[in-house]
Short mmCIF file of C-alpha atoms in Angstrom, two decimals:
data_model
loop_
_atom_site.label_atom_id
_atom_site.label_comp_id
_atom_site.label_asym_id
_atom_site.label_seq_id
_atom_site.Cartn_x
_atom_site.Cartn_y
_atom_site.Cartn_z
CA UNK A 1 -2.80 -4.31 -15.25
CA UNK A 2 -5.86 -7.06 -15.95
CA UNK A 3 -8.52 -7.57 -14.90
CA UNK A 4 -7.08 -10.70 -12.46
CA UNK A 5 -4.35 -8.19 -11.16
CA UNK A 6 -7.42 -6.23 -9.94
CA UNK A 7 -9.11 -8.58 -8.17
CA UNK A 8 -5.82 -9.81 -6.65
CA UNK A 9 -4.57 -6.39 -5.37
CA UNK A 10 -7.62 -6.20 -4.28
CA UNK A 11 -8.26 -9.30 -1.98
CA UNK A 12 -4.49 -8.57 -0.90
CA UNK A 13 -5.32 -4.85 0.53
CA UNK A 14 -8.88 -6.43 1.75
CA UNK A 15 -6.46 -8.89 3.58
CA UNK A 16 -3.98 -6.66 4.73
CA UNK A 17 -6.68 -3.79 6.07
CA UNK A 18 -9.66 -6.02 6.21
CA UNK A 19 -13.35 -4.34 7.28
CA UNK A 20 -14.18 -4.45 11.31
CA UNK A 21 -15.74 -2.56 13.39
CA UNK A 22 -12.93 0.35 13.67
CA UNK A 23 -13.22 0.71 9.57
CA UNK A 24 -14.21 0.19 6.52
CA UNK A 25 -11.63 -1.94 3.71
CA UNK A 26 -8.97 -1.15 2.08
CA UNK A 27 -10.86 -1.38 -1.36
CA UNK A 28 -13.94 0.73 0.03
CA UNK A 29 -12.41 3.51 0.56
CA UNK A 30 -9.98 3.80 -2.78
CA UNK A 31 -6.72 2.22 -2.49
CA UNK A 32 -7.13 0.55 -5.23
CA UNK A 33 -7.94 4.09 -6.97
CA UNK A 34 -4.57 5.58 -4.72
CA UNK A 35 -2.70 2.91 -6.57
CA UNK A 36 -3.80 2.97 -10.31
CA UNK A 37 -3.09 7.10 -10.07
CA UNK A 38 0.38 6.22 -8.35
CA UNK A 39 1.47 3.68 -10.83
CA UNK A 40 0.53 5.62 -13.93
CA UNK A 41 2.39 9.28 -12.25
CA UNK A 42 5.57 9.34 -11.27
CA UNK A 43 5.33 7.26 -8.29
CA UNK A 44 4.84 4.07 -11.18
CA UNK A 45 8.20 5.60 -12.85
CA UNK A 46 10.05 5.98 -10.17
CA UNK A 47 11.24 9.57 -11.63
CA UNK A 48 12.21 10.80 -8.17
CA UNK A 49 14.62 7.80 -7.82
CA UNK A 50 18.29 6.96 -8.79
CA UNK A 51 18.39 3.58 -10.65
CA UNK A 52 21.33 3.74 -12.08
CA UNK A 53 24.75 1.98 -11.13
CA UNK A 54 27.39 0.91 -10.19
CA UNK A 55 25.78 -1.31 -7.79
CA UNK A 56 27.51 -2.85 -5.33
CA UNK A 57 27.02 -6.77 -4.26
CA UNK A 58 27.59 -4.98 -0.19
CA UNK A 59 24.89 -1.85 -1.03
CA UNK A 60 21.60 -3.95 -0.37
CA UNK A 61 23.43 -4.66 3.25
CA UNK A 62 25.21 -0.75 3.76
CA UNK A 63 21.26 0.16 3.45
CA UNK A 64 19.35 -2.63 5.02
CA UNK A 65 16.98 -2.87 2.80
CA UNK A 66 16.71 -3.84 -0.89
CA UNK A 67 17.23 -1.59 -4.16
CA UNK A 68 15.80 -1.87 -7.19
CA UNK A 69 16.68 -0.96 -10.89
CA UNK A 70 13.11 -2.03 -11.76
CA UNK A 71 10.49 0.59 -11.42
CA UNK A 72 7.21 -0.06 -9.43
CA UNK A 73 5.00 -0.54 -11.80
CA UNK A 74 7.27 -2.90 -13.16
CA UNK A 75 7.93 -4.63 -9.88
CA UNK A 76 3.65 -4.82 -9.22
CA UNK A 77 3.91 -6.93 -12.83
CA UNK A 78 6.67 -8.67 -12.10
CA UNK A 79 4.72 -9.39 -8.72
CA UNK A 80 1.49 -9.88 -9.64
CA UNK A 81 2.61 -12.32 -12.21
CA UNK A 82 4.65 -14.77 -9.82
CA UNK A 83 2.06 -14.76 -7.42
CA UNK A 84 -0.47 -15.70 -10.03
CA UNK A 85 1.45 -18.54 -11.10
CA UNK A 86 2.31 -19.87 -7.77
CA UNK A 87 -1.36 -20.00 -6.38
CA UNK A 88 -2.38 -21.74 -9.44
CA UNK A 89 -0.14 -24.67 -8.78
CA UNK A 90 0.13 -24.54 -5.27
CA UNK A 91 -3.71 -24.14 -4.77
CA UNK A 92 -5.11 -24.34 -8.39
CA UNK A 93 -6.86 -21.20 -8.44
CA UNK A 94 -6.75 -17.45 -7.97
CA UNK A 95 -5.40 -15.38 -5.18
CA UNK A 96 -9.43 -13.69 -4.74
CA UNK A 97 -10.51 -17.03 -4.95
CA UNK A 98 -9.19 -18.56 -1.99
CA UNK A 99 -10.44 -18.82 1.27
CA UNK A 100 -9.49 -15.86 3.60
CA UNK A 101 -7.31 -17.92 5.87
CA UNK A 102 -5.35 -19.53 3.28
CA UNK A 103 -4.66 -15.96 1.36
CA UNK A 104 -3.37 -14.90 5.11
CA UNK A 105 -1.44 -18.13 5.51
CA UNK A 106 0.27 -17.23 1.89
CA UNK A 107 0.75 -13.32 2.64
CA UNK A 108 2.78 -14.75 6.29
CA UNK A 109 4.70 -16.03 4.01
CA UNK A 110 5.92 -13.94 1.67
CA UNK A 111 6.59 -11.14 4.50
CA UNK A 112 8.49 -14.19 6.65
CA UNK A 113 10.60 -15.29 3.64
CA UNK A 114 8.96 -18.89 4.07
CA UNK A 115 7.03 -18.29 0.22
CA UNK A 116 9.69 -17.20 -2.60
CA UNK A 117 7.57 -16.17 -5.56
CA UNK A 118 10.78 -17.32 -7.96
CA UNK A 119 14.26 -16.18 -7.94
CA UNK A 120 13.92 -13.05 -9.94
CA UNK A 121 11.66 -11.91 -7.34
CA UNK A 122 12.24 -10.23 -3.88
CA UNK A 123 9.06 -11.71 -2.48
CA UNK A 124 10.07 -10.05 0.45
CA UNK A 125 10.23 -7.39 -0.51
CA UNK A 126 7.35 -7.77 -3.27
CA UNK A 127 4.62 -7.99 0.27
CA UNK A 128 6.89 -4.71 1.80
CA UNK A 129 5.53 -2.52 -1.26
CA UNK A 130 1.82 -3.21 -1.46
CA UNK A 131 1.90 -3.39 2.08
CA UNK A 132 3.21 0.58 2.22
CA UNK A 133 0.92 1.34 -0.72
CA UNK A 134 -2.13 0.01 1.07
CA UNK A 135 -1.31 1.94 4.19
CA UNK A 136 -0.56 5.23 2.12
CA UNK A 137 -3.80 5.12 0.40
CA UNK A 138 -5.72 4.43 3.34
CA UNK A 139 -3.99 7.32 5.16
CA UNK A 140 -3.35 9.85 2.55
CA UNK A 141 -5.09 13.06 1.70
CA UNK A 142 -8.55 11.96 -0.06
CA UNK A 143 -7.05 14.20 -2.85
CA UNK A 144 -4.87 11.55 -4.18
CA UNK A 145 -7.52 8.59 -4.66
CA UNK A 146 -7.83 6.92 -1.38
CA UNK A 147 -8.93 7.46 2.02
CA UNK A 148 -12.11 8.06 1.04
CA UNK A 149 -14.68 10.43 3.25
CA UNK A 150 -11.35 10.65 5.02
CA UNK A 151 -11.90 6.70 6.43
CA UNK A 152 -8.69 6.17 7.56
CA UNK A 153 -8.36 9.47 9.36
CA UNK A 154 -11.41 9.33 11.63
CA UNK A 155 -10.30 6.32 11.97
CA UNK A 156 -7.04 7.10 13.68
CA UNK A 157 -8.67 10.91 15.06
CA UNK A 158 -6.10 12.71 12.81
CA UNK A 159 -7.18 16.41 12.26
CA UNK A 160 -6.84 16.43 8.28
CA UNK A 161 -4.93 19.32 6.34
CA UNK A 162 -5.59 22.07 8.72
CA UNK A 163 -3.83 25.33 8.05
CA UNK A 164 -3.57 26.19 11.80
CA UNK A 165 -3.54 24.71 15.13
CA UNK A 166 -2.26 27.80 16.96
CA UNK A 167 -5.85 27.80 18.61
CA UNK A 168 -5.14 24.59 20.52
CA UNK A 169 -1.70 25.15 21.51
CA UNK A 170 -3.04 25.20 24.77
CA UNK A 171 -5.06 22.00 25.19
CA UNK A 172 -2.12 19.50 24.89
CA UNK A 173 -3.72 16.04 25.83
CA UNK A 174 -7.76 17.12 25.60
CA UNK A 175 -9.92 15.26 22.75
CA UNK A 176 -10.55 18.15 20.48
CA UNK A 177 -12.94 16.64 18.50
CA UNK A 178 -12.08 18.27 14.87
CA UNK A 179 -14.00 17.04 11.68
CA UNK A 180 -10.81 16.28 9.09
CA UNK A 181 -10.02 18.32 6.26
CA UNK A 182 -8.58 17.30 2.97
CA UNK A 183 -6.92 19.47 0.66
CA UNK A 184 -10.65 19.19 -1.52
CA UNK A 185 -12.37 21.02 -1.48
CA UNK A 186 -15.90 20.55 0.02
CA UNK A 187 -19.00 20.72 -2.66
#
């Protein structure tokens, strides 16, 4: 990814999870670092997914979602290039420089299928990929590069990766006020 791709992704992620009274924005908790680590690793290579033929036209209907031969890293590259081209044509600017209301309009159009970024790109699936990855970066263990200071876990009251919950099994429905614990040891 080049600098413009990073600016675009930061703006997209911060529109999908903006800073508000409940917590920091996606970029502030490291969702871009999380995605970078994922795309340069096994996830980016789709190393655990079957991606070979035979591909049948009715397979996507049977699975009720799109299948991809391209790996996630390639999907991001193609999707960001198509998004950049679309916005230059329609708005004459980059996504990151648009007002938040216009950014939201474009993202909603991608999600709802009213905006098509090109014939070779499944726009809705690209939107879904970005939404899934920003959620993962916001709520994954900080070990993976996102969820800095366990902000996502604190926001939802998740106690983290604890070894054992037996001491709390008789406290159903009670607020436990547990401080989140990560796989990353404290310094």
